[in-house]
């Protein structure tokens, strides 16, 4: 019924790196407004490469010596980006003090721009391809984070179980069977996925039960959203929270896993052992991986969003890694 999916030769894992804007290219009026609030002009700004936002992400030093981590984005080239920064700021402002996140120090909105100033954290991102030592450290930290955020604090977060956007396989199947343009997307799926489209769609329908839980989750964990620090009180700091939602306590590990495995497939047993030790239901993990693979692969088939030219190859690699992990560890589909 479905076209044969052609095997795709493996390629180096793409980095989670977009096109950053230097602080000096932010409109002068926006910079002046922010610097007046911060008590000094920015005399040095070092852009940070990780992440897909088309705006500023930089460690800055002010004339008086104060140091900040600054994020800033305007309505161009991606009009949705300011809303993500607003959501991030709203969540950062109300997370409990015990949670290892950077403290939000200031928020400026002017001329359509959103500028966020955080405490600067001395630390580094996990190196990629991931090393077992870094992954073990992050896995321990995610377990501690989930314990702190269960039950979820009352911050108005949405529920993963109620997210009705996780219908990617089902919509793809319906479109294909109706003879619509999704045939090209099906033909471009990783080997085996096109032939099992109905099975994937059926498994995806269990998403609400699989993802349900009372833990506040980050929902976008990758190396570029983590900092490993020398601070024994918070050895891992979790940054960038615009997608936070409530769900199963183990979900952040499953969500992060494909970005780890696409460059370091040998670390699969470490992820599996961690999820098993935390009591994650294998059937729920499998369903979550099916849902995530559908999100990544159907998104990757679309044109790149404005200002995010590197996003689609990264999503494709994540989707392929999610399906490979599903087949190898969680029973496949």
GROMACS .gro file of C-alpha atoms in nm:
model
  333
    1UNK     CA    1   0.000   0.000   0.000
    2UNK     CA    2   0.277   0.242   0.089
    3UNK     CA    3   0.581   0.321  -0.128
    4UNK     CA    4   0.903   0.150  -0.035
    5UNK     CA    5   1.116   0.377   0.183
    6UNK     CA    6   1.466   0.399   0.044
    7UNK     CA    7   1.759   0.335   0.282
    8UNK     CA    8   1.939   0.657   0.366
    9UNK     CA    9   2.315   0.654   0.411
   10UNK     CA   10   2.419   0.771   0.757
   11UNK     CA   11   2.568   1.119   0.778
   12UNK     CA   12   2.745   1.313   1.052
   13UNK     CA   13   2.504   1.438   1.317
   14UNK     CA   14   2.416   1.805   1.262
   15UNK     CA   15   2.480   2.047   1.546
   16UNK     CA   16   2.206   2.235   1.729
   17UNK     CA   17   2.342   2.563   1.600
   18UNK     CA   18   2.151   2.839   1.428
   19UNK     CA   19   2.245   3.181   1.295
   20UNK     CA   20   2.306   3.415   1.589
   21UNK     CA   21   2.278   3.793   1.576
   22UNK     CA   22   2.566   3.990   1.734
   23UNK     CA   23   2.467   4.230   2.011
   24UNK     CA   24   2.600   4.521   1.806
   25UNK     CA   25   2.340   4.456   1.534
   26UNK     CA   26   2.045   4.501   1.770
   27UNK     CA   27   1.875   4.836   1.692
   28UNK     CA   28   2.051   5.122   1.870
   29UNK     CA   29   1.736   5.230   2.055
   30UNK     CA   30   1.681   4.882   2.194
   31UNK     CA   31   2.043   4.857   2.311
   32UNK     CA   32   2.029   5.201   2.471
   33UNK     CA   33   1.710   5.118   2.661
   34UNK     CA   34   1.852   4.793   2.794
   35UNK     CA   35   2.192   4.936   2.886
   36UNK     CA   36   2.032   5.224   3.077
   37UNK     CA   37   1.840   4.974   3.290
   38UNK     CA   38   2.150   4.763   3.346
   39UNK     CA   39   2.358   5.059   3.462
   40UNK     CA   40   2.628   5.054   3.197
   41UNK     CA   41   2.708   5.018   2.830
   42UNK     CA   42   2.802   4.679   2.690
   43UNK     CA   43   3.177   4.690   2.625
   44UNK     CA   44   3.221   4.323   2.531
   45UNK     CA   45   2.978   4.061   2.397
   46UNK     CA   46   3.068   3.704   2.310
   47UNK     CA   47   2.798   3.523   2.112
   48UNK     CA   48   2.713   3.166   2.211
   49UNK     CA   49   2.668   2.931   1.919
   50UNK     CA   50   2.425   2.672   2.055
   51UNK     CA   51   2.052   2.693   1.988
   52UNK     CA   52   1.835   2.782   1.690
   53UNK     CA   53   1.696   3.124   1.782
   54UNK     CA   54   1.780   3.386   1.517
   55UNK     CA   55   1.843   3.646   1.789
   56UNK     CA   56   2.119   3.734   2.033
   57UNK     CA   57   2.258   3.488   2.288
   58UNK     CA   58   2.572   3.638   2.436
   59UNK     CA   59   2.783   3.667   2.746
   60UNK     CA   60   2.827   4.041   2.796
   61UNK     CA   61   3.040   4.266   3.016
   62UNK     CA   62   2.925   4.616   3.109
   63UNK     CA   63   3.142   4.924   3.149
   64UNK     CA   64   3.130   4.892   3.526
   65UNK     CA   65   3.242   4.530   3.518
   66UNK     CA   66   2.902   4.368   3.566
   67UNK     CA   67   2.851   4.046   3.367
   68UNK     CA   68   2.524   3.915   3.224
   69UNK     CA   69   2.394   3.654   2.986
   70UNK     CA   70   2.170   3.832   2.735
   71UNK     CA   71   1.909   3.701   2.494
   72UNK     CA   72   1.735   3.935   2.252
   73UNK     CA   73   1.510   3.885   1.953
   74UNK     CA   74   1.291   4.101   1.734
   75UNK     CA   75   1.003   4.039   1.494
   76UNK     CA   76   1.238   3.977   1.200
   77UNK     CA   77   1.323   3.736   1.048
   78UNK     CA   78   1.091   3.509   1.251
   79UNK     CA   79   0.779   3.680   1.389
   80UNK     CA   80   0.714   3.393   1.635
   81UNK     CA   81   1.045   3.429   1.818
   82UNK     CA   82   0.949   3.718   2.052
   83UNK     CA   83   0.658   3.512   2.187
   84UNK     CA   84   0.898   3.231   2.282
   85UNK     CA   85   1.115   3.480   2.473
   86UNK     CA   86   0.809   3.616   2.654
   87UNK     CA   87   0.703   3.265   2.751
   88UNK     CA   88   1.055   3.182   2.865
   89UNK     CA   89   1.069   3.493   3.083
   90UNK     CA   90   0.730   3.422   3.237
   91UNK     CA   91   0.838   3.071   3.337
   92UNK     CA   92   1.186   3.172   3.454
   93UNK     CA   93   1.037   3.438   3.679
   94UNK     CA   94   0.829   3.188   3.880
   95UNK     CA   95   1.039   2.872   3.892
   96UNK     CA   96   1.121   2.776   4.253
   97UNK     CA   97   1.453   2.902   4.389
   98UNK     CA   98   1.564   2.542   4.448
   99UNK     CA   99   1.559   2.464   4.075
  100UNK     CA  100   1.902   2.489   3.905
  101UNK     CA  101   1.824   2.753   3.644
  102UNK     CA  102   1.981   3.093   3.571
  103UNK     CA  103   1.811   3.376   3.759
  104UNK     CA  104   1.621   3.617   3.536
  105UNK     CA  105   1.745   3.966   3.627
  106UNK     CA  106   1.567   4.190   3.377
  107UNK     CA  107   1.323   4.193   3.088
  108UNK     CA  108   1.297   4.475   2.837
  109UNK     CA  109   1.039   4.512   2.560
  110UNK     CA  110   1.075   4.796   2.314
  111UNK     CA  111   1.042   4.848   1.939
  112UNK     CA  112   0.902   4.496   1.902
  113UNK     CA  113   1.211   4.342   2.065
  114UNK     CA  114   1.226   4.126   2.377
  115UNK     CA  115   1.554   4.145   2.569
  116UNK     CA  116   1.622   3.911   2.863
  117UNK     CA  117   1.914   3.946   3.104
  118UNK     CA  118   2.014   3.648   3.317
  119UNK     CA  119   2.288   3.584   3.566
  120UNK     CA  120   2.595   3.458   3.385
  121UNK     CA  121   2.671   3.096   3.472
  122UNK     CA  122   3.029   2.972   3.475
  123UNK     CA  123   3.003   2.643   3.292
  124UNK     CA  124   3.018   2.458   2.963
  125UNK     CA  125   2.776   2.268   2.746
  126UNK     CA  126   2.815   1.891   2.722
  127UNK     CA  127   3.062   1.815   2.447
  128UNK     CA  128   2.930   1.656   2.130
  129UNK     CA  129   2.937   1.375   2.042
  130UNK     CA  130   2.829   1.312   2.398
  131UNK     CA  131   3.064   1.137   2.639
  132UNK     CA  132   2.935   0.879   2.888
  133UNK     CA  133   3.062   1.083   3.182
  134UNK     CA  134   2.871   1.394   3.078
  135UNK     CA  135   2.556   1.195   3.005
  136UNK     CA  136   2.563   1.019   3.342
  137UNK     CA  137   2.598   1.355   3.514
  138UNK     CA  138   2.305   1.502   3.323
  139UNK     CA  139   2.086   1.196   3.381
  140UNK     CA  140   2.141   1.221   3.757
  141UNK     CA  141   2.053   1.589   3.739
  142UNK     CA  142   1.732   1.528   3.543
  143UNK     CA  143   1.618   1.281   3.807
  144UNK     CA  144   1.687   1.535   4.083
  145UNK     CA  145   1.513   1.806   3.880
  146UNK     CA  146   1.202   1.592   3.837
  147UNK     CA  147   1.192   1.524   4.210
  148UNK     CA  148   1.201   1.898   4.281
  149UNK     CA  149   0.928   1.969   4.026
  150UNK     CA  150   0.682   1.697   4.129
  151UNK     CA  151   0.410   1.797   4.174
  152UNK     CA  152   0.448   2.080   3.926
  153UNK     CA  153   0.451   2.429   4.081
  154UNK     CA  154   0.147   2.640   3.990
  155UNK     CA  155   0.292   2.832   3.696
  156UNK     CA  156   0.015   2.771   3.443
  157UNK     CA  157   0.207   2.515   3.236
  158UNK     CA  158   0.022   2.317   2.973
  159UNK     CA  159  -0.012   1.938   2.986
  160UNK     CA  160   0.172   1.707   2.746
  161UNK     CA  161  -0.112   1.459   2.776
  162UNK     CA  162  -0.355   1.722   2.649
  163UNK     CA  163  -0.132   1.836   2.363
  164UNK     CA  164  -0.343   1.737   2.062
  165UNK     CA  165  -0.068   1.833   1.819
  166UNK     CA  166   0.086   1.485   1.861
  167UNK     CA  167  -0.109   1.344   1.568
  168UNK     CA  168   0.171   1.360   1.312
  169UNK     CA  169   0.166   0.995   1.198
  170UNK     CA  170  -0.214   0.990   1.193
  171UNK     CA  171  -0.238   1.306   0.982
  172UNK     CA  172   0.033   1.178   0.751
  173UNK     CA  173  -0.154   0.849   0.705
  174UNK     CA  174  -0.485   1.023   0.641
  175UNK     CA  175  -0.327   1.255   0.387
  176UNK     CA  176  -0.149   0.975   0.209
  177UNK     CA  177  -0.458   0.759   0.188
  178UNK     CA  178  -0.654   1.055   0.051
  179UNK     CA  179  -0.398   1.091  -0.229
  180UNK     CA  180  -0.270   1.426  -0.111
  181UNK     CA  181   0.085   1.565  -0.125
  182UNK     CA  182   0.200   1.366   0.180
  183UNK     CA  183   0.311   1.088  -0.058
  184UNK     CA  184   0.646   1.261  -0.100
  185UNK     CA  185   0.687   1.281   0.277
  186UNK     CA  186   0.607   0.911   0.317
  187UNK     CA  187   0.854   0.818   0.044
  188UNK     CA  188   1.126   1.015   0.221
  189UNK     CA  189   1.083   0.848   0.561
  190UNK     CA  190   1.363   0.636   0.707
  191UNK     CA  191   1.375   0.275   0.592
  192UNK     CA  192   1.082   0.076   0.725
  193UNK     CA  193   0.876   0.369   0.853
  194UNK     CA  194   0.666   0.418   0.539
  195UNK     CA  195   0.563   0.055   0.537
  196UNK     CA  196   0.458   0.072   0.903
  197UNK     CA  197   0.273   0.401   0.884
  198UNK     CA  198  -0.057   0.251   1.005
  199UNK     CA  199   0.117   0.084   1.301
  200UNK     CA  200   0.294   0.408   1.394
  201UNK     CA  201  -0.032   0.602   1.373
  202UNK     CA  202  -0.208   0.345   1.592
  203UNK     CA  203   0.067   0.356   1.854
  204UNK     CA  204   0.076   0.735   1.850
  205UNK     CA  205  -0.291   0.741   1.950
  206UNK     CA  206  -0.180   0.630   2.297
  207UNK     CA  207   0.014   0.952   2.350
  208UNK     CA  208  -0.220   1.103   2.615
  209UNK     CA  209  -0.185   0.804   2.847
  210UNK     CA  210   0.189   0.761   2.784
  211UNK     CA  211   0.284   1.125   2.843
  212UNK     CA  212   0.055   1.191   3.141
  213UNK     CA  213   0.208   1.294   3.471
  214UNK     CA  214   0.234   1.567   3.732
  215UNK     CA  215   0.600   1.668   3.687
  216UNK     CA  216   0.698   2.005   3.540
  217UNK     CA  217   0.922   1.919   3.246
  218UNK     CA  218   1.167   2.125   3.043
  219UNK     CA  219   1.053   1.955   2.718
  220UNK     CA  220   1.349   2.072   2.509
  221UNK     CA  221   1.658   1.921   2.665
  222UNK     CA  222   1.965   1.905   2.441
  223UNK     CA  223   2.332   1.982   2.492
  224UNK     CA  224   2.277   2.347   2.400
  225UNK     CA  225   2.018   2.387   2.679
  226UNK     CA  226   2.246   2.250   2.953
  227UNK     CA  227   2.546   2.387   3.140
  228UNK     CA  228   2.787   2.170   3.337
  229UNK     CA  229   2.930   2.377   3.621
  230UNK     CA  230   3.195   2.345   3.895
  231UNK     CA  231   2.931   2.433   4.156
  232UNK     CA  232   2.857   2.126   4.374
  233UNK     CA  233   2.518   2.274   4.467
  234UNK     CA  234   2.406   2.279   4.104
  235UNK     CA  235   2.646   2.075   3.889
  236UNK     CA  236   2.403   2.096   3.597
  237UNK     CA  237   2.206   2.410   3.513
  238UNK     CA  238   1.901   2.387   3.286
  239UNK     CA  239   1.847   2.686   3.055
  240UNK     CA  240   1.580   2.797   2.805
  241UNK     CA  241   1.235   2.697   2.937
  242UNK     CA  242   0.976   2.831   2.687
  243UNK     CA  243   0.836   2.483   2.615
  244UNK     CA  244   0.784   2.372   2.976
  245UNK     CA  245   0.482   2.147   3.033
  246UNK     CA  246   0.361   1.886   3.279
  247UNK     CA  247   0.395   1.516   3.211
  248UNK     CA  248   0.563   1.188   3.302
  249UNK     CA  249   0.868   1.236   3.522
  250UNK     CA  250   1.096   1.045   3.284
  251UNK     CA  251   0.985   1.225   2.968
  252UNK     CA  252   1.273   1.475   2.951
  253UNK     CA  253   1.521   1.187   2.923
  254UNK     CA  254   1.326   1.034   2.634
  255UNK     CA  255   1.299   1.373   2.468
  256UNK     CA  256   1.673   1.435   2.502
  257UNK     CA  257   1.778   1.084   2.399
  258UNK     CA  258   1.757   1.121   2.019
  259UNK     CA  259   1.986   1.428   2.024
  260UNK     CA  260   2.239   1.222   2.221
  261UNK     CA  261   2.214   0.903   2.017
  262UNK     CA  262   2.234   1.064   1.674
  263UNK     CA  263   2.599   1.138   1.746
  264UNK     CA  264   2.679   0.876   2.011
  265UNK     CA  265   2.469   0.562   1.949
  266UNK     CA  266   2.692   0.364   2.184
  267UNK     CA  267   2.538   0.546   2.481
  268UNK     CA  268   2.200   0.376   2.430
  269UNK     CA  269   2.252   0.125   2.717
  270UNK     CA  270   2.316   0.414   2.958
  271UNK     CA  271   1.988   0.579   2.863
  272UNK     CA  272   1.800   0.249   2.879
  273UNK     CA  273   1.941   0.161   3.221
  274UNK     CA  274   1.849   0.504   3.357
  275UNK     CA  275   1.488   0.483   3.235
  276UNK     CA  276   1.452   0.130   3.370
  277UNK     CA  277   1.592   0.229   3.708
  278UNK     CA  278   1.339   0.513   3.728
  279UNK     CA  279   1.054   0.272   3.666
  280UNK     CA  280   0.952   0.409   3.328
  281UNK     CA  281   0.687   0.188   3.169
  282UNK     CA  282   0.839   0.036   2.851
  283UNK     CA  283   0.514   0.066   2.660
  284UNK     CA  284   0.483   0.433   2.752
  285UNK     CA  285   0.845   0.500   2.652
  286UNK     CA  286   0.782   0.332   2.315
  287UNK     CA  287   0.471   0.542   2.256
  288UNK     CA  288   0.655   0.860   2.350
  289UNK     CA  289   0.934   0.777   2.105
  290UNK     CA  290   0.679   0.713   1.830
  291UNK     CA  291   0.516   1.051   1.899
  292UNK     CA  292   0.847   1.234   1.905
  293UNK     CA  293   0.968   1.064   1.586
  294UNK     CA  294   0.649   1.173   1.414
  295UNK     CA  295   0.703   1.532   1.527
  296UNK     CA  296   1.066   1.541   1.416
  297UNK     CA  297   1.026   1.366   1.080
  298UNK     CA  298   0.711   1.541   0.959
  299UNK     CA  299   0.852   1.878   1.068
  300UNK     CA  300   1.178   1.804   0.887
  301UNK     CA  301   0.986   1.755   0.561
  302UNK     CA  302   0.859   2.114   0.569
  303UNK     CA  303   1.044   2.427   0.451
  304UNK     CA  304   1.270   2.584   0.711
  305UNK     CA  305   1.105   2.850   0.929
  306UNK     CA  306   1.224   3.206   0.861
  307UNK     CA  307   1.562   3.268   1.023
  308UNK     CA  308   1.614   2.903   1.123
  309UNK     CA  309   1.795   2.750   0.822
  310UNK     CA  310   1.964   2.469   1.019
  311UNK     CA  311   1.659   2.340   1.209
  312UNK     CA  312   1.519   2.087   0.960
  313UNK     CA  313   1.835   1.871   0.921
  314UNK     CA  314   1.863   1.854   1.299
  315UNK     CA  315   1.499   1.744   1.331
  316UNK     CA  316   1.551   1.479   1.063
  317UNK     CA  317   1.851   1.337   1.249
  318UNK     CA  318   1.654   1.334   1.575
  319UNK     CA  319   1.365   1.152   1.411
  320UNK     CA  320   1.592   0.886   1.264
  321UNK     CA  321   1.763   0.840   1.601
  322UNK     CA  322   1.428   0.811   1.780
  323UNK     CA  323   1.313   0.532   1.549
  324UNK     CA  324   1.646   0.350   1.576
  325UNK     CA  325   1.627   0.369   1.958
  326UNK     CA  326   1.268   0.246   1.949
  327UNK     CA  327   1.363  -0.058   1.741
  328UNK     CA  328   1.676  -0.141   1.942
  329UNK     CA  329   1.544  -0.105   2.297
  330UNK     CA  330   1.170  -0.067   2.326
  331UNK     CA  331   1.013  -0.326   2.103
  332UNK     CA  332   0.985  -0.127   1.781
  333UNK     CA  333   0.657  -0.079   1.600
   0.00000   0.00000   0.00000
